[in-house]
């Protein structure tokens, strides 16, 4: 793979069994600071619940939807 990895790169690689398409991008704040390796602290925390997820319940998604619903009332 060749390209400029600083801003944006998309590419494909394959072998006889499969083909993989990749894309990446770097997101920066208006002041130029990059969140890579730092992350963004959430305002609302929704913990992952593996047992519920295995049952088909996405508790993090449900918490996000509940928050959105509460803000639109």
Short mmCIF file of N, CA and C in Angstrom, two decimals:
data_model
loop_
_atom_site.label_atom_id
_atom_site.label_comp_id
_atom_site.label_asym_id
_atom_site.label_seq_id
_atom_site.Cartn_x
_atom_site.Cartn_y
_atom_site.Cartn_z
N UNK A 1 0.84 -1.17 0.00
CA UNK A 1 0.00 0.00 0.00
C UNK A 1 0.88 1.23 0.00
N UNK A 2 0.54 2.17 -0.83
CA UNK A 2 1.26 3.44 -0.90
C UNK A 2 0.27 4.57 -0.66
N UNK A 3 0.76 5.68 -0.19
CA UNK A 3 -0.12 6.82 -0.04
C UNK A 3 0.29 7.71 1.10
N UNK A 4 -0.45 8.77 1.27
CA UNK A 4 -0.23 9.73 2.33
C UNK A 4 -1.12 9.33 3.50
N UNK A 5 -0.52 8.82 4.57
CA UNK A 5 -1.28 8.36 5.72
C UNK A 5 -1.59 9.48 6.70
N UNK A 6 -1.12 10.69 6.43
CA UNK A 6 -1.34 11.79 7.36
C UNK A 6 -2.78 12.29 7.36
N UNK A 7 -3.42 12.30 6.21
CA UNK A 7 -4.76 12.86 6.13
C UNK A 7 -5.81 11.81 5.77
N UNK A 8 -5.62 11.11 4.67
CA UNK A 8 -6.64 10.17 4.21
C UNK A 8 -5.99 9.10 3.35
N UNK A 9 -6.36 7.87 3.57
CA UNK A 9 -5.88 6.79 2.72
C UNK A 9 -6.99 5.77 2.56
N UNK A 10 -7.20 5.33 1.37
CA UNK A 10 -8.13 4.24 1.11
C UNK A 10 -7.46 3.31 0.12
N UNK A 11 -7.60 2.04 0.33
CA UNK A 11 -6.95 1.11 -0.57
C UNK A 11 -7.55 -0.27 -0.49
N UNK A 12 -7.12 -1.12 -1.38
CA UNK A 12 -7.59 -2.50 -1.45
C UNK A 12 -6.40 -3.43 -1.50
N UNK A 13 -6.48 -4.53 -0.79
CA UNK A 13 -5.49 -5.59 -0.95
C UNK A 13 -6.23 -6.92 -1.00
N UNK A 14 -5.68 -7.89 -1.68
CA UNK A 14 -6.37 -9.16 -1.84
C UNK A 14 -5.37 -10.29 -2.05
N UNK A 15 -5.89 -11.49 -1.87
CA UNK A 15 -5.16 -12.70 -2.24
C UNK A 15 -6.16 -13.61 -2.95
N UNK A 16 -5.86 -14.87 -3.09
CA UNK A 16 -6.77 -15.77 -3.81
C UNK A 16 -8.06 -16.05 -3.06
N UNK A 17 -8.06 -15.83 -1.75
CA UNK A 17 -9.22 -16.18 -0.93
C UNK A 17 -10.16 -15.01 -0.65
N UNK A 18 -9.63 -13.80 -0.56
CA UNK A 18 -10.48 -12.67 -0.19
C UNK A 18 -9.89 -11.36 -0.65
N UNK A 19 -10.72 -10.33 -0.58
CA UNK A 19 -10.30 -8.97 -0.91
C UNK A 19 -10.75 -8.07 0.23
N UNK A 20 -9.88 -7.16 0.65
CA UNK A 20 -10.19 -6.26 1.75
C UNK A 20 -10.07 -4.82 1.27
N UNK A 21 -11.10 -4.03 1.53
CA UNK A 21 -11.08 -2.60 1.24
C UNK A 21 -10.88 -1.87 2.56
N UNK A 22 -9.98 -0.91 2.58
CA UNK A 22 -9.72 -0.16 3.80
C UNK A 22 -9.89 1.33 3.56
N UNK A 23 -10.25 2.02 4.59
CA UNK A 23 -10.29 3.48 4.53
C UNK A 23 -9.96 4.01 5.92
N UNK A 24 -9.29 5.11 5.97
CA UNK A 24 -8.99 5.77 7.23
C UNK A 24 -9.04 7.27 7.00
N UNK A 25 -9.26 7.98 8.04
CA UNK A 25 -9.19 9.43 7.95
C UNK A 25 -8.78 9.98 9.30
N UNK A 26 -8.18 11.14 9.29
CA UNK A 26 -7.76 11.80 10.52
C UNK A 26 -8.70 12.98 10.76
N UNK A 27 -9.30 13.00 11.93
CA UNK A 27 -10.22 14.07 12.28
C UNK A 27 -9.51 15.01 13.25
N UNK A 28 -9.57 16.30 12.95
CA UNK A 28 -8.93 17.30 13.80
C UNK A 28 -9.94 18.34 14.24
N UNK A 29 -9.67 18.94 15.39
CA UNK A 29 -10.49 20.07 15.85
C UNK A 29 -10.17 21.28 15.00
N UNK A 30 -10.94 22.33 15.16
CA UNK A 30 -10.69 23.56 14.41
C UNK A 30 -9.32 24.14 14.71
N UNK A 31 -8.81 23.90 15.93
CA UNK A 31 -7.48 24.42 16.27
C UNK A 31 -6.35 23.52 15.79
N UNK A 32 -6.69 22.45 15.07
CA UNK A 32 -5.69 21.56 14.50
C UNK A 32 -5.31 20.38 15.36
N UNK A 33 -5.82 20.30 16.60
CA UNK A 33 -5.49 19.18 17.48
C UNK A 33 -6.17 17.91 16.99
N UNK A 34 -5.42 16.82 17.00
CA UNK A 34 -5.93 15.52 16.57
C UNK A 34 -6.32 14.70 17.79
N UNK A 35 -7.41 13.95 17.70
CA UNK A 35 -7.87 13.11 18.80
C UNK A 35 -7.22 11.73 18.82
N UNK A 36 -6.46 11.39 17.78
CA UNK A 36 -5.82 10.07 17.69
C UNK A 36 -4.95 9.82 18.91
N UNK A 37 -5.20 8.70 19.58
CA UNK A 37 -4.42 8.34 20.76
C UNK A 37 -4.85 9.06 22.03
N UNK A 38 -5.76 10.04 21.90
CA UNK A 38 -6.24 10.80 23.05
C UNK A 38 -7.68 10.41 23.35
N UNK A 39 -8.50 10.43 22.32
CA UNK A 39 -9.91 10.12 22.47
C UNK A 39 -10.72 11.32 22.90
N UNK A 40 -12.00 11.12 23.01
CA UNK A 40 -12.93 12.17 23.43
C UNK A 40 -13.67 11.64 24.66
N UNK A 41 -13.62 12.37 25.74
CA UNK A 41 -14.31 11.96 26.96
C UNK A 41 -15.81 12.14 26.76
N UNK A 42 -16.58 11.07 26.94
CA UNK A 42 -18.03 11.19 26.74
C UNK A 42 -18.68 12.02 27.83
N UNK A 43 -19.72 12.73 27.47
CA UNK A 43 -20.49 13.48 28.45
C UNK A 43 -21.41 12.54 29.23
N UNK A 44 -21.85 11.47 28.58
CA UNK A 44 -22.71 10.47 29.21
C UNK A 44 -22.04 9.12 29.01
N UNK A 45 -21.87 8.37 30.09
CA UNK A 45 -21.21 7.07 29.99
C UNK A 45 -22.26 5.96 29.95
N UNK A 46 -22.11 5.05 29.00
CA UNK A 46 -22.98 3.88 28.90
C UNK A 46 -22.06 2.66 28.84
N UNK A 47 -22.01 1.91 29.91
CA UNK A 47 -21.09 0.79 30.00
C UNK A 47 -21.53 -0.37 29.11
N UNK A 48 -20.56 -1.09 28.58
CA UNK A 48 -20.80 -2.27 27.76
C UNK A 48 -21.22 -3.43 28.64
N UNK A 49 -22.27 -4.13 28.25
CA UNK A 49 -22.75 -5.28 29.00
C UNK A 49 -22.71 -6.49 28.07
N UNK A 50 -21.66 -7.30 28.19
CA UNK A 50 -21.46 -8.42 27.27
C UNK A 50 -22.59 -9.44 27.34
N UNK A 51 -23.07 -9.73 28.54
CA UNK A 51 -24.15 -10.72 28.68
C UNK A 51 -25.40 -10.27 27.93
N UNK A 52 -25.77 -9.01 28.07
CA UNK A 52 -26.93 -8.48 27.35
C UNK A 52 -26.69 -8.44 25.85
N UNK A 53 -25.47 -8.09 25.46
CA UNK A 53 -25.15 -8.03 24.03
C UNK A 53 -25.28 -9.41 23.40
N UNK A 54 -24.84 -10.45 24.11
CA UNK A 54 -24.96 -11.82 23.59
C UNK A 54 -26.42 -12.25 23.45
N UNK A 55 -27.31 -11.63 24.23
CA UNK A 55 -28.75 -11.90 24.12
C UNK A 55 -29.40 -11.09 23.01
N UNK A 56 -28.61 -10.22 22.38
CA UNK A 56 -29.15 -9.39 21.30
C UNK A 56 -29.56 -8.00 21.74
N UNK A 57 -29.21 -7.62 22.96
CA UNK A 57 -29.56 -6.30 23.47
C UNK A 57 -28.31 -5.41 23.48
N UNK A 58 -28.37 -4.32 22.77
CA UNK A 58 -27.25 -3.37 22.73
C UNK A 58 -27.55 -2.26 23.72
N UNK A 59 -27.09 -2.43 24.95
CA UNK A 59 -27.42 -1.47 26.01
C UNK A 59 -26.81 -0.10 25.76
N UNK A 60 -25.67 -0.04 25.08
CA UNK A 60 -25.07 1.26 24.77
C UNK A 60 -25.91 2.00 23.74
N UNK A 61 -26.36 1.30 22.71
CA UNK A 61 -27.23 1.93 21.71
C UNK A 61 -28.54 2.36 22.34
N UNK A 62 -29.11 1.51 23.19
CA UNK A 62 -30.36 1.86 23.87
C UNK A 62 -30.19 3.11 24.73
N UNK A 63 -29.07 3.23 25.43
CA UNK A 63 -28.80 4.41 26.25
C UNK A 63 -28.70 5.66 25.39
N UNK A 64 -28.04 5.53 24.23
CA UNK A 64 -27.91 6.67 23.32
C UNK A 64 -29.27 7.08 22.79
N UNK A 65 -30.09 6.11 22.40
CA UNK A 65 -31.43 6.43 21.89
C UNK A 65 -32.30 7.04 22.97
N UNK A 66 -32.18 6.55 24.21
CA UNK A 66 -32.93 7.14 25.33
C UNK A 66 -32.52 8.59 25.55
N UNK A 67 -31.23 8.87 25.46
CA UNK A 67 -30.74 10.24 25.63
C UNK A 67 -31.29 11.14 24.53
N UNK A 68 -31.21 10.69 23.30
CA UNK A 68 -31.74 11.48 22.17
C UNK A 68 -33.22 11.73 22.36
N UNK A 69 -33.95 10.69 22.77
CA UNK A 69 -35.39 10.83 22.99
C UNK A 69 -35.67 11.86 24.09
N UNK A 70 -34.89 11.84 25.17
CA UNK A 70 -35.12 12.79 26.27
C UNK A 70 -34.81 14.23 25.85
N UNK A 71 -33.90 14.40 24.91
CA UNK A 71 -33.54 15.75 24.46
C UNK A 71 -34.52 16.32 23.45
N UNK A 72 -35.33 15.45 22.85
CA UNK A 72 -36.26 15.91 21.81
C UNK A 72 -37.68 16.05 22.33
N UNK A 73 -37.89 15.87 23.61
CA UNK A 73 -39.24 16.02 24.19
C UNK A 73 -39.56 17.47 24.42
#
